[in-house]
CSV table of C-alpha atoms and ligand atoms in Angstrom, one decimal:
chain,number,residue,atom,x,y,z
A,1278,MET,CA,105.1,59.9,120.1
A,1279,ARG,CA,106.7,62.2,122.2
A,1280,ILE,CA,105.5,65.9,121.1
A,1281,GLY,CA,106.8,69.4,122.1
A,1282,MET,CA,104.5,72.3,122.3
A,1283,LEU,CA,104.6,76.3,123.3
A,1284,THR,CA,103.2,79.3,122.8
A,1285,GLY,CA,105.2,82.5,121.6
A,1286,GLY,CA,104.4,86.1,121.1
A,1287,GLY,CA,101.5,88.5,122.2
A,1288,ASP,CA,99.1,86.2,124.1
A,1289,ALA,CA,95.5,85.8,122.8
A,1290,PRO,CA,92.4,84.4,124.6
A,1291,GLY,CA,91.9,80.8,123.8
A,1292,LEU,CA,95.5,79.5,123.7
A,1293,ASN,CA,95.1,77.2,126.8
A,1294,ALA,CA,91.9,76.2,125.0
A,1295,VAL,CA,94.3,74.7,122.4
A,1296,ILE,CA,96.8,73.2,124.7
A,1297,ARG,CA,94.4,71.5,126.4
A,1298,ALA,CA,92.6,70.0,123.1
A,1299,VAL,CA,96.6,68.8,122.3
A,1300,VAL,CA,97.0,67.2,125.6
A,1301,ARG,CA,93.5,65.6,125.6
A,1302,LYS,CA,93.8,64.1,122.2
A,1303,ALA,CA,97.3,63.1,122.6
A,1304,THR,CA,97.2,61.3,125.8
A,1305,ASP,CA,93.5,59.9,125.7
A,1306,ILE,CA,93.5,58.8,122.0
A,1307,TYR,CA,97.0,58.6,120.8
A,1308,GLY,CA,98.9,57.7,123.9
A,1309,ASP,CA,101.2,60.0,123.5
A,1310,VAL,CA,103.8,62.3,126.2
A,1311,VAL,CA,103.2,66.1,125.7
A,1312,ILE,CA,106.3,68.1,127.1
A,1313,GLY,CA,105.4,71.5,127.2
A,1314,PHE,CA,108.2,74.3,126.6
A,1315,ARG,CA,108.1,77.3,128.6
A,1316,ASN,CA,107.9,80.9,127.7
A,1317,GLY,CA,107.8,80.3,123.8
A,1318,TRP,CA,111.3,79.8,122.4
A,1319,LYS,CA,112.7,80.9,125.0
A,1320,GLY,CA,111.6,77.6,127.1
A,1321,ALA,CA,112.8,75.2,123.8
A,1322,ILE,CA,116.1,77.4,123.8
A,1323,ASP,CA,116.9,76.9,127.9
A,1324,ALA,CA,115.2,73.3,128.2
A,1325,GLU,CA,112.3,75.0,130.6
A,1326,VAL,CA,110.0,72.4,130.0
A,1327,GLU,CA,107.1,70.5,132.1
A,1328,THR,CA,105.0,67.5,131.0
A,1329,LEU,CA,101.5,68.1,130.4
A,1330,THR,CA,99.0,65.6,131.3
A,1331,ALA,CA,95.2,65.2,131.5
A,1332,ASP,CA,95.2,66.3,134.8
A,1333,SER,CA,97.7,69.7,134.1
A,1334,VAL,CA,95.0,70.6,131.3
A,1335,LYS,CA,92.3,70.3,133.7
A,1336,GLY,CA,89.6,73.7,134.6
A,1337,ILE,CA,91.5,75.4,131.7
A,1338,LEU,CA,89.5,75.5,128.6
A,1339,PRO,CA,88.0,79.2,130.0
A,1340,ARG,CA,90.9,80.9,131.3
A,1341,GLY,CA,92.8,83.6,129.4
A,1342,GLY,CA,96.7,83.4,128.7
A,1343,THR,CA,98.9,80.7,128.6
A,1344,ILE,CA,99.8,78.1,131.1
A,1345,LEU,CA,103.1,77.7,129.4
A,1346,GLY,CA,103.6,81.5,129.6
A,1347,SER,CA,104.9,83.4,126.4
A,1348,SER,CA,107.6,85.4,125.1
A,1349,ARG,CA,109.0,87.4,122.1
A,1350,THR,CA,112.1,85.8,122.1
A,1351,ASN,CA,113.3,85.1,118.6
A,1352,PRO,CA,116.1,82.4,118.5
A,1353,PHE,CA,117.7,83.6,115.3
A,1354,LYS,CA,118.8,86.6,116.9
A,1355,ILE,CA,120.6,84.9,120.1
A,1356,PRO,CA,123.9,83.0,119.7
A,1357,ASP,CA,123.4,79.5,119.0
A,1358,GLY,CA,119.7,79.9,119.8
A,1359,VAL,CA,118.7,77.2,117.0
A,1360,THR,CA,121.5,74.6,117.7
A,1361,LYS,CA,120.1,74.6,121.7
A,1362,ILE,CA,116.6,74.3,120.0
A,1363,GLU,CA,117.9,71.2,118.5
A,1364,HIS,CA,119.7,70.3,121.3
A,1365,THR,CA,116.5,70.4,123.6
A,1366,LEU,CA,114.5,68.4,121.3
A,1367,ALA,CA,117.0,65.9,120.9
A,1368,SER,CA,117.3,65.4,124.6
A,1369,PHE,CA,113.6,65.3,125.6
A,1370,LYS,CA,113.4,62.8,122.4
A,1371,THR,CA,110.8,64.8,121.0
A,1372,ASP,CA,109.4,63.3,117.7
A,1373,ALA,CA,107.8,66.9,117.1
A,1374,LEU,CA,106.6,70.0,117.8
A,1375,ILE,CA,103.6,72.0,118.0
A,1376,ALA,CA,104.3,76.0,117.7
A,1377,ILE,CA,101.5,77.9,118.7
A,1378,GLY,CA,101.9,81.7,117.7
A,1379,GLY,CA,101.8,84.6,115.3
A,1380,GLU,CA,103.3,85.9,112.1
A,1381,ASP,CA,106.9,85.6,114.7
A,1382,THR,CA,106.7,82.4,116.1
A,1383,LEU,CA,105.3,80.5,113.0
A,1384,GLY,CA,108.1,82.6,111.0
A,1385,VAL,CA,110.8,80.6,113.2
A,1386,ALA,CA,108.7,77.4,113.0
A,1387,ALA,CA,108.9,77.7,109.2
A,1388,LYS,CA,112.8,78.3,108.8
A,1389,LEU,CA,113.0,75.6,111.5
A,1390,PHE,CA,111.1,73.1,109.5
A,1391,GLU,CA,113.2,74.1,106.4
A,1392,GLN,CA,115.8,73.1,108.9
A,1393,GLY,CA,114.7,69.3,109.0
A,1394,VAL,CA,112.7,70.1,112.4
A,1395,ASN,CA,109.1,68.3,112.5
A,1396,VAL,CA,106.8,71.3,113.5
A,1397,VAL,CA,103.3,71.8,113.1
A,1398,GLY,CA,102.0,75.2,113.4
A,1399,VAL,CA,98.9,76.8,115.1
A,1400,PRO,CA,98.0,80.5,114.1
A,1401,LYS,CA,96.8,82.8,116.9
A,1402,THR,CA,96.6,86.6,117.1
A,1403,ILE,CA,93.9,88.7,118.2
A,1404,ASP,CA,95.1,91.1,115.1
A,1405,ASN,CA,93.7,88.5,112.7
A,1406,ASP,CA,96.5,89.2,110.5
A,1407,LEU,CA,97.8,86.1,109.4
A,1408,SER,CA,97.4,84.8,105.7
A,1409,GLY,CA,96.1,81.2,104.7
A,1410,THR,CA,93.6,81.4,107.3
A,1411,ASP,CA,90.0,83.2,107.3
A,1412,PHE,CA,90.2,84.1,111.5
A,1413,THR,CA,92.8,83.1,114.0
A,1414,PHE,CA,91.5,82.7,117.3
A,1415,GLY,CA,91.5,85.8,120.1
A,1416,PHE,CA,90.4,88.0,117.5
A,1417,SER,CA,86.5,87.3,117.9
A,1418,THR,CA,87.1,87.8,121.8
A,1419,ALA,CA,89.1,91.2,121.1
A,1420,VAL,CA,86.2,92.7,118.7
A,1421,GLU,CA,83.9,92.0,121.5
A,1422,ILE,CA,86.2,93.3,124.4
A,1423,ALA,CA,86.6,96.5,122.0
A,1424,THR,CA,83.1,96.8,121.5
A,1425,GLU,CA,81.6,96.8,124.4
A,1426,ALA,CA,84.1,99.3,125.4
A,1427,LEU,CA,82.8,101.4,122.5
A,1428,ASP,CA,79.4,101.3,123.4
A,1429,ARG,CA,80.0,102.6,127.1
A,1430,LEU,CA,82.4,105.3,125.3
A,1431,HIS,CA,79.2,106.5,123.5
A,1432,THR,CA,77.1,107.2,126.5
A,1433,THR,CA,79.5,109.4,128.1
A,1434,ALA,CA,80.7,111.0,124.7
A,1435,GLU,CA,76.8,111.8,124.3
A,1436,ALA,CA,76.3,113.3,127.6
A,1437,HIS,CA,79.3,115.7,127.3
A,1438,GLN,CA,79.3,116.4,123.9
A,1439,ARG,CA,82.6,115.0,123.2
A,1440,VAL,CA,84.7,113.7,120.3
A,1441,MET,CA,86.2,110.2,121.9
A,1442,VAL,CA,89.5,108.8,120.3
A,1443,VAL,CA,89.8,105.5,121.2
A,1444,GLU,CA,93.0,103.3,119.9
A,1445,LEU,CA,92.6,99.7,119.6
A,1446,MET,CA,95.3,97.1,119.0
A,1447,GLY,CA,96.5,96.4,115.2
A,1448,ARG,CA,99.9,96.8,114.4
A,1449,HIS,CA,99.8,96.0,110.7
A,1450,ALA,CA,96.2,95.7,110.3
A,1451,GLY,CA,93.0,97.2,110.9
A,1452,TRP,CA,90.6,94.0,111.7
A,1453,ILE,CA,89.7,94.5,115.3
A,1454,ALA,CA,89.1,98.4,114.5
A,1455,THR,CA,87.2,97.7,111.6
A,1456,TYR,CA,84.5,95.0,113.3
A,1457,ALA,CA,84.1,96.9,116.1
A,1458,GLY,CA,83.8,100.0,114.8
A,1459,ILE,CA,80.8,98.7,112.3
A,1460,ALA,CA,79.7,96.8,115.7
A,1461,SER,CA,79.5,100.1,117.7
A,1462,GLY,CA,78.7,102.4,114.9
A,1463,ALA,CA,81.9,104.5,114.9
A,1464,ASP,CA,81.7,108.0,113.2
A,1465,VAL,CA,85.3,107.4,111.4
A,1466,ILE,CA,87.7,104.5,111.6
A,1467,LEU,CA,91.5,104.9,110.9
A,1468,ILE,CA,93.6,101.9,110.0
A,1469,PRO,CA,96.9,101.1,108.9
A,1470,GLU,CA,96.1,99.8,105.5
A,1471,HIS,CA,94.6,103.7,104.8
A,1472,PRO,CA,96.8,106.2,105.7
A,1473,PHE,CA,94.8,109.3,106.8
A,1474,ASP,CA,94.4,112.8,106.1
A,1475,LEU,CA,93.7,114.6,109.3
A,1476,ASP,CA,91.8,117.3,107.8
A,1477,GLU,CA,89.3,114.6,106.1
A,1478,VAL,CA,88.7,113.3,109.5
A,1479,CYS,CA,87.9,116.9,110.9
A,1480,GLU,CA,85.7,117.2,108.2
A,1481,HIS,CA,83.8,114.0,108.6
A,1482,ILE,CA,83.4,115.3,112.7
A,1483,THR,CA,82.5,118.7,111.6
A,1484,HIS,CA,79.9,117.4,109.0
A,1485,ARG,CA,78.6,115.2,111.9
A,1486,HIS,CA,78.0,118.0,114.2
A,1487,GLN,CA,76.7,120.3,111.2
A,1488,ARG,CA,73.9,117.5,111.2
A,1489,GLY,CA,72.8,117.8,114.8
A,1490,ARG,CA,75.3,115.0,116.3
A,1491,THR,CA,76.5,116.4,119.4
A,1492,PHE,CA,79.4,113.7,119.8
A,1493,SER,CA,82.0,111.5,117.6
A,1494,ILE,CA,83.6,108.2,118.0
A,1495,VAL,CA,87.2,108.1,116.3
A,1496,VAL,CA,88.4,104.6,116.2
A,1497,VAL,CA,92.2,104.8,115.6
A,1498,ALA,CA,94.2,101.1,114.8
A,1499,GLU,CA,97.6,101.7,116.8
A,1500,GLY,CA,99.5,101.1,113.6
A,1501,ALA,CA,97.1,103.7,111.5
A,1502,THR,CA,99.6,106.6,110.1
A,1503,PRO,CA,98.8,109.7,108.4
A,1504,LYS,CA,99.6,110.2,104.7
A,1505,GLU,CA,103.0,111.1,103.8
A,1506,GLY,CA,104.3,114.4,104.1
A,1507,THR,CA,100.5,115.6,105.7
A,1508,TRP,CA,101.6,115.0,109.7
A,1509,GLU,CA,104.4,114.2,111.8
A,1510,THR,CA,104.1,111.4,114.7
A,1511,ALA,CA,107.0,110.2,117.1
A,1512,ALA,CA,108.7,106.2,116.3
A,1513,GLY,CA,108.8,103.9,119.3
A,1514,ASP,CA,111.3,101.2,120.0
A,1515,GLN,CA,111.7,98.6,118.5
A,1516,ASP,CA,111.3,94.5,120.0
A,1517,ALA,CA,113.5,91.3,119.1
A,1518,PHE,CA,111.6,90.9,116.0
A,1519,GLY,CA,112.0,94.5,114.9
A,1520,HIS,CA,108.5,95.8,115.3
A,1521,VAL,CA,108.4,99.3,116.7
A,1522,ARG,CA,106.5,99.2,120.0
A,1523,LEU,CA,102.7,101.3,119.4
A,1524,GLY,CA,100.6,102.5,121.3
A,1525,GLY,CA,100.1,107.0,121.6
A,1526,ILE,CA,98.8,107.6,117.9
A,1527,ALA,CA,95.4,108.8,119.8
A,1528,ASN,CA,97.1,110.9,122.1
A,1529,ALA,CA,98.7,112.4,119.4
A,1530,LEU,CA,95.4,112.7,117.1
A,1531,ALA,CA,93.1,114.1,120.5
A,1532,PRO,CA,94.5,117.5,121.1
A,1533,GLU,CA,95.1,118.2,117.2
A,1534,ILE,CA,91.3,117.1,116.4
A,1535,GLU,CA,90.0,119.5,119.4
A,1536,LYS,CA,92.3,122.2,118.0
A,1537,ARG,CA,91.2,122.2,114.3
A,1538,THR,CA,87.5,121.3,115.1
A,1539,GLY,CA,86.9,123.5,118.2
A,1540,PHE,CA,84.9,120.2,120.1
A,1541,GLU,CA,86.1,118.9,123.7
A,1542,THR,CA,88.2,115.8,122.6
A,1543,ARG,CA,89.5,112.5,124.8
A,1544,VAL,CA,91.4,109.7,124.4
A,1545,THR,CA,91.2,106.1,125.7
A,1546,ILE,CA,93.7,103.6,124.5
A,1547,LEU,CA,92.2,100.2,125.3
A,1548,GLY,CA,95.4,98.4,125.3
A,1549,HIS,CA,96.1,94.8,126.6
A,1550,VAL,CA,92.6,94.5,127.9
A,1551,GLN,CA,92.3,93.4,124.5
A,1552,ARG,CA,94.1,90.2,124.9
A,1553,GLY,CA,93.0,89.1,128.5
A,1554,GLY,CA,90.8,87.4,130.3
A,1555,THR,CA,88.2,84.3,129.4
A,1556,PRO,CA,88.0,83.5,125.6
A,1557,SER,CA,84.5,84.2,124.0
A,1558,ALA,CA,82.8,80.8,123.0
A,1559,PHE,CA,83.4,81.2,119.0
A,1560,ASP,CA,87.6,81.2,120.0
A,1561,ARG,CA,87.0,78.3,122.5
A,1562,VAL,CA,85.5,76.3,119.8
A,1563,LEU,CA,87.8,77.3,117.2
A,1564,ALA,CA,91.2,76.8,119.1
A,1565,THR,CA,89.9,73.7,120.1
A,1566,ARG,CA,89.4,72.7,116.6
A,1567,PHE,CA,92.8,73.9,115.5
A,1568,GLY,CA,94.2,72.0,118.6
A,1569,ILE,CA,92.7,68.9,117.8
A,1570,ALA,CA,93.6,69.3,113.9
A,1571,ALA,CA,97.5,69.8,115.2
A,1572,ILE,CA,97.6,67.0,116.9
A,1573,ASP,CA,96.2,64.9,113.9
A,1574,ALA,CA,98.6,66.5,111.5
A,1575,VAL,CA,101.4,65.2,113.7
A,1576,HIS,CA,100.3,62.0,113.6
A,1577,ASP,CA,100.1,62.2,110.0
A,1578,ARG,CA,103.5,63.2,110.0
A,1579,ASP,CA,102.4,66.1,107.8
A,1580,PHE,CA,105.3,68.7,108.9
A,1581,GLY,CA,105.8,72.3,107.7
A,1582,LYS,CA,101.9,72.5,108.1
A,1583,MET,CA,99.6,75.2,109.9
A,1584,VAL,CA,96.1,74.6,110.6
A,1585,ALA,CA,93.8,77.1,109.1
A,1586,LEU,CA,89.8,78.1,108.8
A,1587,ARG,CA,88.9,78.2,105.5
A,1588,GLY,CA,85.2,78.5,105.5
A,1589,ASN,CA,83.7,76.7,108.3
A,1590,LYS,CA,86.5,73.8,107.6
A,1591,ILE,CA,89.8,73.1,109.5
A,1592,GLU,CA,92.2,72.9,106.1
A,1593,ARG,CA,96.2,72.4,106.5
A,1594,VAL,CA,98.4,75.0,104.8
A,1595,SER,CA,102.1,75.5,104.4
A,1596,LEU,CA,103.6,77.4,107.0
A,1597,ALA,CA,105.1,79.5,104.7
A,1598,GLU,CA,101.9,80.5,103.2
A,1599,GLY,CA,101.1,81.6,106.7
A,1600,VAL,CA,103.5,83.5,107.4
A,1601,GLY,CA,104.4,84.5,103.8
A,1602,GLU,CA,102.4,87.9,103.8
A,1603,LEU,CA,100.1,89.5,106.5
A,1604,LYS,CA,96.4,89.7,105.8
A,1605,THR,CA,95.2,93.2,105.7
A,1606,ILE,CA,91.6,94.0,106.4
A,1607,ASP,CA,88.9,92.6,103.4
A,1608,PRO,CA,88.7,96.1,101.7
A,1609,ASP,CA,84.4,94.8,101.3
A,1610,ILE,CA,84.4,95.0,104.9
A,1611,TYR,CA,85.9,98.4,105.2
A,1612,SER,CA,83.7,100.2,102.7
A,1613,VAL,CA,81.1,99.1,104.6
A,1614,ALA,CA,82.2,101.1,107.6
A,1615,GLU,CA,83.3,103.9,105.4
A,1616,VAL,CA,79.3,104.6,104.6
A,1617,PHE,CA,78.9,105.7,108.2
A,1618,PHE,CA,81.7,108.2,108.3
A,1619,GLY,CA,80.6,111.5,109.2
B,2162,LIG,O1,100.1,90.5,118.6
B,2162,LIG,C1,99.1,91.2,119.0
B,2162,LIG,C2,99.4,92.9,119.6
B,2162,LIG,O2,98.2,92.6,120.4
B,2162,LIG,C3,99.7,93.6,118.8
B,2162,LIG,O3,98.3,94.5,118.1
B,2162,LIG,C4,100.5,94.7,119.3
B,2162,LIG,O4,101.0,95.7,118.7
B,2162,LIG,C5,100.9,93.8,120.4
B,2162,LIG,O5,100.7,93.0,120.2
B,2162,LIG,C6,101.9,94.4,121.4
B,2162,LIG,O6,101.9,93.1,122.3
B,2162,LIG,P1,103.0,93.7,123.7
B,2162,LIG,O7,103.1,94.8,124.0
B,2162,LIG,O8,103.1,92.2,124.2
B,2162,LIG,O9,104.5,93.7,122.6
């Protein structure tokens, strides 16, 4: 078979492990030709391609980023975008396409499948907010990086008796904030799923200091918002999928916390560090299993599916299920974190 492959959306550690797994099984076992489209849907629209071989994926397993490049191009927002993709797929005689991405990339894949494209999806996002799969690759690495940063911020916070407000990624869901917050013993965790009341946040901090603690760590997911009508924050610009560019809630929170509690407060925004660098062993294994499962699904001609982790098994779910609804934090896990607030 001739198989196209692309990586779209924000990168996540483990993308290269998926690419390597697909190429190795496709070329070594099935005798396929694998064509990589560069920079997500943009490469499929503009026919920017490269043939991927066992040689070209040599040594990429532990590397962050993606050798194919990525973009947030949305073909449904570009004139003739979909027709151009169909034309590229036909001109390179591709029998099937493997799309590796999050809600946006797989949302496009789901629509293309409805229009007759033979596509299989691989779920990727550090945010872990895709439905149908227990975990996405990239999440474990992001949690490790955030936990290490929070551990380091604890010691400097303690030395200076400060409140540290630490902003982590998580546009729609607080998975990274909750996991890293539990792992590092955060004193308050603010996530998009639970709009916060700033007075309550300050009460937690004050209560903690009344109990003799001299510092506090407040973890805030970038998409966290105040309860309606309690506090005004500014909105950012939008990307091609209509998402607001976030990054800044911690800067808004810190001076308010300092003013209301009287404790010196500092801000750390961890940002793209959470997406960069080498994947954790867990993510390498998950990404490799996803890649193998995706090429097997292509050979079973089981199109319109997304590979998924359910328990410890890799299964196939419909792309529509994967992108239908965002997977917000499991309330049982957040309630574990809440025990340690204040
Ligand atoms: O896709 C995950 C994510 O990390 C979000 O948490 C974040 O809002 C977004 O990507 C930022 O990505 P970029 O700066 O690449 O648009």
